[in-house]
Structures are given as C-alpha cells and as structure tokens.
CSV table of C-alpha atoms in Angstrom, one decimal:
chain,number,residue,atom,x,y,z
I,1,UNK,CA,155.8,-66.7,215.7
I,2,UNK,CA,156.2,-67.2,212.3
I,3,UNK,CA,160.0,-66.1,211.1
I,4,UNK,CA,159.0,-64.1,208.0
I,5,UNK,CA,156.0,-61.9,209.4
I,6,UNK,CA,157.3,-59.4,212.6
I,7,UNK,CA,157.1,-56.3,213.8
I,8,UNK,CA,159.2,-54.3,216.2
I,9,UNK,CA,157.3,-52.9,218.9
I,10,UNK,CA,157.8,-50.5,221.9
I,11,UNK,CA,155.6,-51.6,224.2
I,12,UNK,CA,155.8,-49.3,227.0
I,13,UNK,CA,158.9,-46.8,227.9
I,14,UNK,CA,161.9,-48.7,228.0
I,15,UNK,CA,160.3,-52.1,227.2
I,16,UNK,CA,160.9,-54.0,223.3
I,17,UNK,CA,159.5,-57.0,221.5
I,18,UNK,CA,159.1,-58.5,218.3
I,19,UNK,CA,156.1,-59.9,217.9
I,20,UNK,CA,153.8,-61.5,215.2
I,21,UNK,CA,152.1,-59.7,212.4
I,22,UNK,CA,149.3,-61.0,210.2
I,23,UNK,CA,150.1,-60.2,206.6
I,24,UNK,CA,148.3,-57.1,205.0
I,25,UNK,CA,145.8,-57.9,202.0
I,26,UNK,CA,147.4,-56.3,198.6
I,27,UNK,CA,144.6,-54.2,197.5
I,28,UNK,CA,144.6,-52.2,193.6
I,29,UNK,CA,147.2,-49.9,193.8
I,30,UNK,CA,149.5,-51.3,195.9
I,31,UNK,CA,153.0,-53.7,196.1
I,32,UNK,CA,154.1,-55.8,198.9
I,33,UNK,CA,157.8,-55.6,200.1
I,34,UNK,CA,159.9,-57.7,201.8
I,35,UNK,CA,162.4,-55.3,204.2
I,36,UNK,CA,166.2,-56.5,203.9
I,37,UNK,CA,167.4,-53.1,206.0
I,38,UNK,CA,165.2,-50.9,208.7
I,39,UNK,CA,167.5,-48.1,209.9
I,40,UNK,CA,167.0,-46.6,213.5
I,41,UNK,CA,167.2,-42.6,213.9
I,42,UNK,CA,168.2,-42.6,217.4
I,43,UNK,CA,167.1,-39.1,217.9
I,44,UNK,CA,163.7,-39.5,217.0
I,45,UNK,CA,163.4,-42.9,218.2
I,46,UNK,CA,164.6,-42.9,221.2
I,47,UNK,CA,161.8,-40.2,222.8
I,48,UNK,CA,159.8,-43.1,221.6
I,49,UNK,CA,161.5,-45.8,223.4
I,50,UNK,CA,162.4,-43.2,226.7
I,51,UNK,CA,158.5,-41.6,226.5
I,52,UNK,CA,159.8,-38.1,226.0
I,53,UNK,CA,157.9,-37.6,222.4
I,54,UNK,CA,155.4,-34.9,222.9
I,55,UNK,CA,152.8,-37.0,220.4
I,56,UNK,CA,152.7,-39.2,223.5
I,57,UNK,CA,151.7,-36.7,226.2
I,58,UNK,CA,150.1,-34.0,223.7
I,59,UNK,CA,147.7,-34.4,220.8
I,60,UNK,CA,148.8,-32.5,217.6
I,61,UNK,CA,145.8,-30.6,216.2
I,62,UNK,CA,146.8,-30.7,211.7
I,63,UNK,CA,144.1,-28.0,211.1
I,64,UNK,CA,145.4,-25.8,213.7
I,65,UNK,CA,149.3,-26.7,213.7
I,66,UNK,CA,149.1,-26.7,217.8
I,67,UNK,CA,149.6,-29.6,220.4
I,68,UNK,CA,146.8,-29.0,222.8
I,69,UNK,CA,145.6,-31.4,225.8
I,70,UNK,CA,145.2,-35.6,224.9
I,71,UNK,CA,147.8,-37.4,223.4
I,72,UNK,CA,148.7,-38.4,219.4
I,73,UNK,CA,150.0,-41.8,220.3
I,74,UNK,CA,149.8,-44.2,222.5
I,75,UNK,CA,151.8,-46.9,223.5
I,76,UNK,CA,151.8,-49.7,222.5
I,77,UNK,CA,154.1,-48.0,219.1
I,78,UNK,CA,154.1,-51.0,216.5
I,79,UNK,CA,157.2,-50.2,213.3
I,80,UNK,CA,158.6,-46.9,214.5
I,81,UNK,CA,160.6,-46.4,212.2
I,82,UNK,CA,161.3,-44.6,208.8
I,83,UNK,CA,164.5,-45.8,207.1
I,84,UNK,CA,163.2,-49.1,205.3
I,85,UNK,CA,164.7,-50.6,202.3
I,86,UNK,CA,163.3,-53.9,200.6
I,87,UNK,CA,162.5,-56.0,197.7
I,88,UNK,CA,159.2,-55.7,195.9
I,89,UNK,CA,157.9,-59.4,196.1
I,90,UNK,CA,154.3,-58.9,194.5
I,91,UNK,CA,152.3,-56.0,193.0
I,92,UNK,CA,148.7,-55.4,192.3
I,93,UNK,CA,147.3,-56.1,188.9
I,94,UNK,CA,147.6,-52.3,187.8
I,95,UNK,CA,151.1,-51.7,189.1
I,96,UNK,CA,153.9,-51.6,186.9
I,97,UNK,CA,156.1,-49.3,188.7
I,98,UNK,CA,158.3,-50.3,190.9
I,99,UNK,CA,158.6,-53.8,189.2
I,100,UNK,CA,158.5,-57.1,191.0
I,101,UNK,CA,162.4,-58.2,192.1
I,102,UNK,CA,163.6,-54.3,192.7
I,103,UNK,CA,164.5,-53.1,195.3
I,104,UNK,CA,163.3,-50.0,196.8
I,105,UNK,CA,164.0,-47.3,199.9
I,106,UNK,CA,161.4,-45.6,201.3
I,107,UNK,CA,158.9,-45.5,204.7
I,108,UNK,CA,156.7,-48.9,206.3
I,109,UNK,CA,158.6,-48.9,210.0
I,110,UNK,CA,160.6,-51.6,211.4
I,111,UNK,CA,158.4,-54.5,209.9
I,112,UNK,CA,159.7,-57.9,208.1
I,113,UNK,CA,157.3,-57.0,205.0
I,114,UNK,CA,154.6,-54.4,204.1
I,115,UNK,CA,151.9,-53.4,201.5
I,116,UNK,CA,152.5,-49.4,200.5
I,117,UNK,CA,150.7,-47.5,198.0
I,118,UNK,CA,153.5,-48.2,194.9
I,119,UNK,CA,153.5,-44.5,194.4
I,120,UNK,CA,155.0,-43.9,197.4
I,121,UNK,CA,158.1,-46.4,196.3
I,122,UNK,CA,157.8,-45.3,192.4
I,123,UNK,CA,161.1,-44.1,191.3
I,124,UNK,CA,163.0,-44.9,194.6
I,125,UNK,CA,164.3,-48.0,192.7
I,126,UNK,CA,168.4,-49.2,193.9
I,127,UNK,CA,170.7,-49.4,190.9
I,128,UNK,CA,170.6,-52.6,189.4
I,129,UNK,CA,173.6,-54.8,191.6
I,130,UNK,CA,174.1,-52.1,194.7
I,131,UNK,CA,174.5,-52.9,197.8
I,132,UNK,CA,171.0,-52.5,199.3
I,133,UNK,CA,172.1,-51.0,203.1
I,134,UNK,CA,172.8,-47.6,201.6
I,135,UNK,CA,168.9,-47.6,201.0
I,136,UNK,CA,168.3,-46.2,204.8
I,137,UNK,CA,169.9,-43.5,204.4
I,138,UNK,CA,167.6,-41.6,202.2
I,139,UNK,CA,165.2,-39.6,205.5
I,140,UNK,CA,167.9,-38.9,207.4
I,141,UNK,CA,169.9,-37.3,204.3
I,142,UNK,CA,166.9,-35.4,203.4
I,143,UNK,CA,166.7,-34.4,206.6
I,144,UNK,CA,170.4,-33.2,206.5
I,145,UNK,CA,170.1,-31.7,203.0
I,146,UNK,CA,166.6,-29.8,204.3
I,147,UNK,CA,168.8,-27.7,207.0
I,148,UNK,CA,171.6,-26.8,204.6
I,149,UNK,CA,168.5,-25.3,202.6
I,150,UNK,CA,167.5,-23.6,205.6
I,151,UNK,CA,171.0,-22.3,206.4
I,152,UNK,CA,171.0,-20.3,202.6
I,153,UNK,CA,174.8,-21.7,202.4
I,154,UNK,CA,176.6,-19.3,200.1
I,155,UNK,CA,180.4,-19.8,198.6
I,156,UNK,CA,182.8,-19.3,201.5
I,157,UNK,CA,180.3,-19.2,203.9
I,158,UNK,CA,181.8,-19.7,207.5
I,159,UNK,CA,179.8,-22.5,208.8
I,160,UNK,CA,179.2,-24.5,212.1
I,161,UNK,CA,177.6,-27.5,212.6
I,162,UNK,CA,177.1,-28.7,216.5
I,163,UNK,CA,176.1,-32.4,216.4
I,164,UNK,CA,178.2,-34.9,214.6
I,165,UNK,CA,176.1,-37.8,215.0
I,166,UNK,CA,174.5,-39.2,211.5
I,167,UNK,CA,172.3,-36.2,210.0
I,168,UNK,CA,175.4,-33.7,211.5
I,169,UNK,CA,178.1,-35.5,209.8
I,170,UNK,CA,175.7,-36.0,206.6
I,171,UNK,CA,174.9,-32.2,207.3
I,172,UNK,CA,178.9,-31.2,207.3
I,173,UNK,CA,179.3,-33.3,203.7
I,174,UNK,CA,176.3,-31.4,202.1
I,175,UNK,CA,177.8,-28.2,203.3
I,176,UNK,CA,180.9,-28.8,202.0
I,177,UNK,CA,179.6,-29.8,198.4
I,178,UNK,CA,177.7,-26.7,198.9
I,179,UNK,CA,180.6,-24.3,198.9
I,180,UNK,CA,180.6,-23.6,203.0
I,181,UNK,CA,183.9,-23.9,205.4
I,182,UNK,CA,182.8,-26.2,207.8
I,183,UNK,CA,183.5,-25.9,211.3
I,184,UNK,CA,182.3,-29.2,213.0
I,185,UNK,CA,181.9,-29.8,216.8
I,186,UNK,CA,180.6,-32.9,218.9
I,187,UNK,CA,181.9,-34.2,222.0
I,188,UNK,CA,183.0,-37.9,220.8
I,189,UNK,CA,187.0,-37.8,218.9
I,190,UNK,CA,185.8,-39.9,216.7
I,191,UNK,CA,183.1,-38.6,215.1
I,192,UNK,CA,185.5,-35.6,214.6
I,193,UNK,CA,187.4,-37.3,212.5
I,194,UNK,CA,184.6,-38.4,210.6
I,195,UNK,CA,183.7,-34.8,210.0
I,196,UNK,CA,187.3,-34.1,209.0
I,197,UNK,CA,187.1,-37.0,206.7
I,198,UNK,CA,183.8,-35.2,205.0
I,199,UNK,CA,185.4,-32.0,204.4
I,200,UNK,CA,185.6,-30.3,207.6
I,201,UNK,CA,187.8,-27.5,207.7
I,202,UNK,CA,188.3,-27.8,211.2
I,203,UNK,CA,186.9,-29.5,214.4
I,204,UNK,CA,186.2,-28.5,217.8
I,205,UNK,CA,185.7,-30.7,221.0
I,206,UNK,CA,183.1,-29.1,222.4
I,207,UNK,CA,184.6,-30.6,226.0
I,208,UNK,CA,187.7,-28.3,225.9
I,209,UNK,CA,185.5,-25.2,225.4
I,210,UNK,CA,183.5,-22.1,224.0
I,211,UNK,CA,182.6,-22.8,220.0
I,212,UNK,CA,181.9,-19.1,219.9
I,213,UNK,CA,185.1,-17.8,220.9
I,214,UNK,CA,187.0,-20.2,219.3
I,215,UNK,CA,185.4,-19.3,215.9
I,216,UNK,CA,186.1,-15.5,217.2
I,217,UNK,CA,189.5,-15.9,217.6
I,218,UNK,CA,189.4,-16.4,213.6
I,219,UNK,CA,186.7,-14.4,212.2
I,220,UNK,CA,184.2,-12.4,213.3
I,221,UNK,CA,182.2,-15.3,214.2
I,222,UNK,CA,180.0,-17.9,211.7
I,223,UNK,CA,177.8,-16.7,209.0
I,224,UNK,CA,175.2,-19.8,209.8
I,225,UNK,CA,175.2,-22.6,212.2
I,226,UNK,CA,173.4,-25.4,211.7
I,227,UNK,CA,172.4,-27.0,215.4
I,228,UNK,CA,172.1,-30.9,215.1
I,229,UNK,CA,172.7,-32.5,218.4
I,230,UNK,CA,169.0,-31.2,219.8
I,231,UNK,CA,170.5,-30.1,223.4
I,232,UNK,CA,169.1,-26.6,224.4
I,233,UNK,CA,173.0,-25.8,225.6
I,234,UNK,CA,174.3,-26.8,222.2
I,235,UNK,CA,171.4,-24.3,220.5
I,236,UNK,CA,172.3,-21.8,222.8
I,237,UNK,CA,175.9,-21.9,221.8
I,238,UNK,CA,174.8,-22.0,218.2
I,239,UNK,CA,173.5,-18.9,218.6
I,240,UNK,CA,176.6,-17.6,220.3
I,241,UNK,CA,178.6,-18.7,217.8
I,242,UNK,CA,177.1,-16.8,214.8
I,243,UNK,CA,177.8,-12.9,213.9
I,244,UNK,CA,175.5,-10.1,214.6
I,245,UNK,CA,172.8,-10.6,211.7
I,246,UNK,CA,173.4,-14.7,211.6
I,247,UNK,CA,171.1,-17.3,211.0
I,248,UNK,CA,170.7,-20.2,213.3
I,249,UNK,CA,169.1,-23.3,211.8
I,250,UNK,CA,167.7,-25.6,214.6
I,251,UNK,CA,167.2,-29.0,213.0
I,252,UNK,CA,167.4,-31.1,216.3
I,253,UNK,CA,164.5,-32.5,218.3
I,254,UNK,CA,164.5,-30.8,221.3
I,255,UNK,CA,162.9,-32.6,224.5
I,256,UNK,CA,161.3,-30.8,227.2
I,257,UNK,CA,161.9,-27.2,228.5
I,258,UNK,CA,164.9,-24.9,227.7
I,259,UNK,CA,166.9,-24.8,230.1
I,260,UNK,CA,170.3,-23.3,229.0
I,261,UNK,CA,168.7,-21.5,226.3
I,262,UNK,CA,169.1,-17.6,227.7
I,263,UNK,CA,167.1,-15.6,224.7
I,264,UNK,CA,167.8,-12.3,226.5
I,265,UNK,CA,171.9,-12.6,226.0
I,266,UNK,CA,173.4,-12.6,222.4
I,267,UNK,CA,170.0,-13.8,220.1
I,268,UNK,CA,168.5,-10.8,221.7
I,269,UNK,CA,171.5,-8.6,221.7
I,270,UNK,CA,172.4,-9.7,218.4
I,271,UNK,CA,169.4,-10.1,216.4
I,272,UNK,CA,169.9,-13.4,215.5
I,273,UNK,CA,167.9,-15.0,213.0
I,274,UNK,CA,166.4,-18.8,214.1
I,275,UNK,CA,165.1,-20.9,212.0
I,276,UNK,CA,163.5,-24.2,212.7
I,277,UNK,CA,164.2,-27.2,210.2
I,278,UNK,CA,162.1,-30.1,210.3
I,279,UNK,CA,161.5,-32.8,207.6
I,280,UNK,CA,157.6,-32.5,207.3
I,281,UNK,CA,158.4,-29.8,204.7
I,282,UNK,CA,161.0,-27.7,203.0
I,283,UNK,CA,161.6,-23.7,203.9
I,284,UNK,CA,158.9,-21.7,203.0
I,285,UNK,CA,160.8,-20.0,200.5
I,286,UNK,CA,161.8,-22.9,198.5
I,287,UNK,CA,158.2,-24.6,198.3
I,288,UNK,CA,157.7,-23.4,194.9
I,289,UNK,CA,160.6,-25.3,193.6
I,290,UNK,CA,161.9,-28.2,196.4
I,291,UNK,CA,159.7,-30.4,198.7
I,292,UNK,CA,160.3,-33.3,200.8
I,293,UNK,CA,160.2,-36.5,197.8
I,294,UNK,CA,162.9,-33.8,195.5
I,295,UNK,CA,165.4,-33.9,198.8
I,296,UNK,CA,165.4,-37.6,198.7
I,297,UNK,CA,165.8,-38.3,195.3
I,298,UNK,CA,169.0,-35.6,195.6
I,299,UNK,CA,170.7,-37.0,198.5
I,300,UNK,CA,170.0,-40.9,196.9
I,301,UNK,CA,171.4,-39.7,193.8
I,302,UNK,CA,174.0,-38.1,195.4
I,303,UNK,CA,175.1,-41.3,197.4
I,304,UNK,CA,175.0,-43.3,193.6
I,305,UNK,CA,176.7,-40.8,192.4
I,306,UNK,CA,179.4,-41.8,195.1
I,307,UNK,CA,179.7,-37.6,196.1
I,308,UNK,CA,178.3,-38.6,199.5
I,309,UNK,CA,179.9,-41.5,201.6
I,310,UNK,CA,177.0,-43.3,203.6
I,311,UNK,CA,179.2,-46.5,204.6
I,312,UNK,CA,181.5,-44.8,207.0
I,313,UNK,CA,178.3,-44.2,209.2
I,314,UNK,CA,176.7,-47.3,209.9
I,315,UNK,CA,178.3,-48.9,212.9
I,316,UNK,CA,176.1,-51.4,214.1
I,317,UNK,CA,173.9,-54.2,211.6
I,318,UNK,CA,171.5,-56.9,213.6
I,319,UNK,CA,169.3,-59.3,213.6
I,320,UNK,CA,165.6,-57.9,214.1
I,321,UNK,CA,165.2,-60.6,216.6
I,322,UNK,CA,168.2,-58.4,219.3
I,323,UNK,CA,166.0,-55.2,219.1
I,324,UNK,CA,165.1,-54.9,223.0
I,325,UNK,CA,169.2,-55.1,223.1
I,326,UNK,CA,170.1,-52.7,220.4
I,327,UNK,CA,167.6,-50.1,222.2
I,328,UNK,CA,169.0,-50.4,225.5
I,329,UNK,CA,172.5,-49.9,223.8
I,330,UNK,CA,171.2,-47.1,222.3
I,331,UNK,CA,170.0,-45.6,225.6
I,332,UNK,CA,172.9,-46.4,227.3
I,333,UNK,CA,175.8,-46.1,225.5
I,334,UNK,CA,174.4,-43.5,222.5
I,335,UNK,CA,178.3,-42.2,222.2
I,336,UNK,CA,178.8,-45.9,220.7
I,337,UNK,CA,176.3,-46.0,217.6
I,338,UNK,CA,176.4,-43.9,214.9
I,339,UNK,CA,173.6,-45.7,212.3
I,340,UNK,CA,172.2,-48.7,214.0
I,341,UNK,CA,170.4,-51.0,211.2
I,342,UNK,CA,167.9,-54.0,211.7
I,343,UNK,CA,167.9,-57.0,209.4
I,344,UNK,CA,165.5,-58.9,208.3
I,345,UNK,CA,166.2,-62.0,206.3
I,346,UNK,CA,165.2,-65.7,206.4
C-alpha cells in the first residue's frame, strides 16, 4: 500500500485496518488536504467499533426525523471520524480561500488526504506558526459549548457536570467562563483534577456516593446539570441532582435501553426539565442567532485566544498505521485515554 494514500477502516465490530485509498479527483470548487492530526471521539466511535450505533441496526428516516426498520450504515465504516486537521496541498482553479500551504480544521474522517468542498474549510484557517494538534478539538468543543447553551447558564448558577472525559472537562471550562460554579463528577481521580484545574469549584467521586445529596448538603440542589458520560445511571442522577424546576441537559450518547433511568421518582415528582443536546444543531431557541459553523469558530477562537486549554487533554498521539491497537485500548482500558489522536505524516 502506498504510504501517503490510507484510510482507517472498521471492518466489522471489533476488527481495524488501514488500508489503501485511490486519490479523489479535485473537481471546481474544491481543495485537497493532506491530514497531519485525525482526533478519535471515543464516545461516538466506539458504538462504531463495539456495533452498538443505532445507524447500524436502524435506518434514520431525514424527512421524518424517525429510525424505523433497515439500517443507515453498514459495515464495512471507511474514515469514521470527525476531528481532522491538515494542510491544503492544491486547490481548484476558482478557489482562493483557504490558500494553498494553510492549514485547516475541519471534517474528512480518519483519512491520509482528502478533496472537500473549500467552503466547508473557508475561514477555519490555523494562525500562522501554531501548533497544528489543537486543530481536533474544534467538534468536540462545539459539542461542549452546544450543551452550555442548552443548560441557559446564568451568573452564579449552581452547576453539575457528570462526565469528565474530553467534551465534560471542555464542558466544565465553558461553564466557568460562562459565569456558573461548577460541580464536576467522574469516577477517574485524575480527571478530577483536570476539572479542578478548569475552574471547578468542587469535585465529586462519583465512587464514594450520591451527587444529589452531596450538592444537597450545600444548597438546595443544582440549578442545571449538564450529563456527559452517556450512562443512563449517570442521567438518572443528573436528574436527581437538580432542584425542583431544574433543567437537565443530556448531551451524552446513550446505547441501548434505560435501565437505571426511573422517570416515575424525582423527574416526575419534580418536574424536571430534559433537554437533549446533540451537535447536528443548536437549541431551538438560539437558531435565529447561533448554529453549528458559529460554535466552532467560538470555541477555535477561544483556544487562540489561549481562554480554553486544549493540551492538557490529549493523552495519547500515534501513528495511523497502530489503529487496530489504539481501538482495542480504547475498548479496554477507556479510563486510560482522554483525546486519542492519529498521525499521519510521511
């Protein structure tokens, strides 16, 4: 195979390779990028890798916004992925932006080059000298920045965020810059002191016990909780956790059937507000004003602007080539990886 052109592939649940991919023809319209960084979401990824994504087992009707019988996808799933930063190596006749020799963030999977649409990289464009790795982080921080919308954080908001893994700890930071007091609780210590490091007021291990009483013990329990770890026991203490009248954001992707999840206890007793987050558009009522390209630019400009941190968060960098590895590590040993990245150079 030749070095430059691959593609990551799952071939069936459980099962990796990188295999050979014909260059794609540069058509009007259109730039060709060379990927230096492909970033994994674990989450999302791995109901690829473990067959657990619904696209697989249900077919998603877009006129009718309902999975019905049939299937979306099928395996084999050639560049999953949607954290890509690159270098813009040629360009159509009638492109001028981005330029040739930028670089660029944006979506093409986990692929050693790609032809996009240049308006779908225009104005994602790196500072001139930056480290390029940052680049991956644009999704996942709009997918962060899209549930701190959702939660309506006010000043001095009492906030929890279950989940610490990347888009939770990203999540904590935005709240924080937002105004909230940020209550942040995961299983793994060290994540916990990530959170701490990005403004958490206080953590919880949610090992030693109840995140709803322990916020009880100090007020009368959390304006909002964002839910990020997308376990149907951590939504269900979410909505524990927050006051009569509070607002439950769930932003993870939750696998399966509920079980855990008892609606008839305190979200029916007290009428608690849930809300679903999910990156394939904003809350309904901030359409007129933010959509998903305006969260991107924010938290990218954000990370420039050196208010958000990104570098703490990336724990594991490898060759392409070690991706049927850095899967199984994934499935395995999740508590270990925070931001996994592929890279692809010569």
């Amino acid at each position: 195979m030749s070095w430059g052109m691959r593609v990551i592939t799952f071939e069936e649940p459980g099962r990796v390779s990188v295999n050979p991919e014909p260059p794609a023809e540069l058509v009007p319209g259109s730039v060709r990028i060379r990927t230096l960084y492909s970033g994994v979401s674990a989450g999302t990824e791995l109901t690829a890798y473990r067959g657990t994504n619904p696209y697989l087992t249900r077919r998603w009707d877009t006129e009718r916004r309902l999975f019905v019988d049939g299937r979306t996808h099928a395996y084999p799933l050639a560049g999953w992925g949607y954290q890509e930063v690159g270098e813009v190596v040629e360009a159509a006749g009638d492109v001028s932006d981005p330029p040739v020799g930028s670089l660029v963030w944006g979506i093409w999977g986990h692929r050693a080059e790609a032809v996009v649409p240049a308006e779908k990289v225009a104005g994602h464009l790196l500072p001139p000298g930056a480290d390029p790795l940052p680049g991956v982080f644009a999704r996942v921080g709009a997918i962060a920045l899209n549930a701190v919308h959702a939660a309506d954080v006010h000043l001095g908001d009492q906030l929890a965020v279950f989940g610490q893994g990347v888009i939770g700890l990203l999540a904590t930071r935005l709240a924080v810059l937002n105004g909230a007091r940020v209550v942040a609780a995961d299983a793994i210590p060290a994540r916990l002191e990530l959170a701490r490091r990005y403004g958490a007021a206080e953590t919880f291990d949610v090992r030693t016990g109840s995140v709803a009483e322990f916020m009880r013990k100090r007020v009368e329990g959390a304006d909002t909780a964002i839910e990020l770890s997308g376990s149907h026991h951590g939504l269900h203490e979410a909505i524990r956790t927050v006051r009569k009248g509070g607002r439950v954001v769930a932003a993870g992707f939750y696998q399966g059937e509920g079980a855990g999840l008892r609606l008839g206890e305190e979200f029916h007793h007290n009428q608690v507000q849930l809300i679903s987050s999910q990156i394939g558009g904003v809350a309904s009522w901030l359409a007129h004003r933010w959509d998903v390209e305006r969260l991107q630019r924010t938290f990218m400009d954000l990370v420039h602007a050196g208010r958000v941190e990104v570098a703490p968060l990336v724990t594991h960098v490898v060759p392409a080539e070690e991706a049927a590895a850095a899967f199984d590590l994934l499935d395995k040993h999740q508590s270990e990886v925070l931001q996994l990245a592929f890279r692809f150079e010569e």
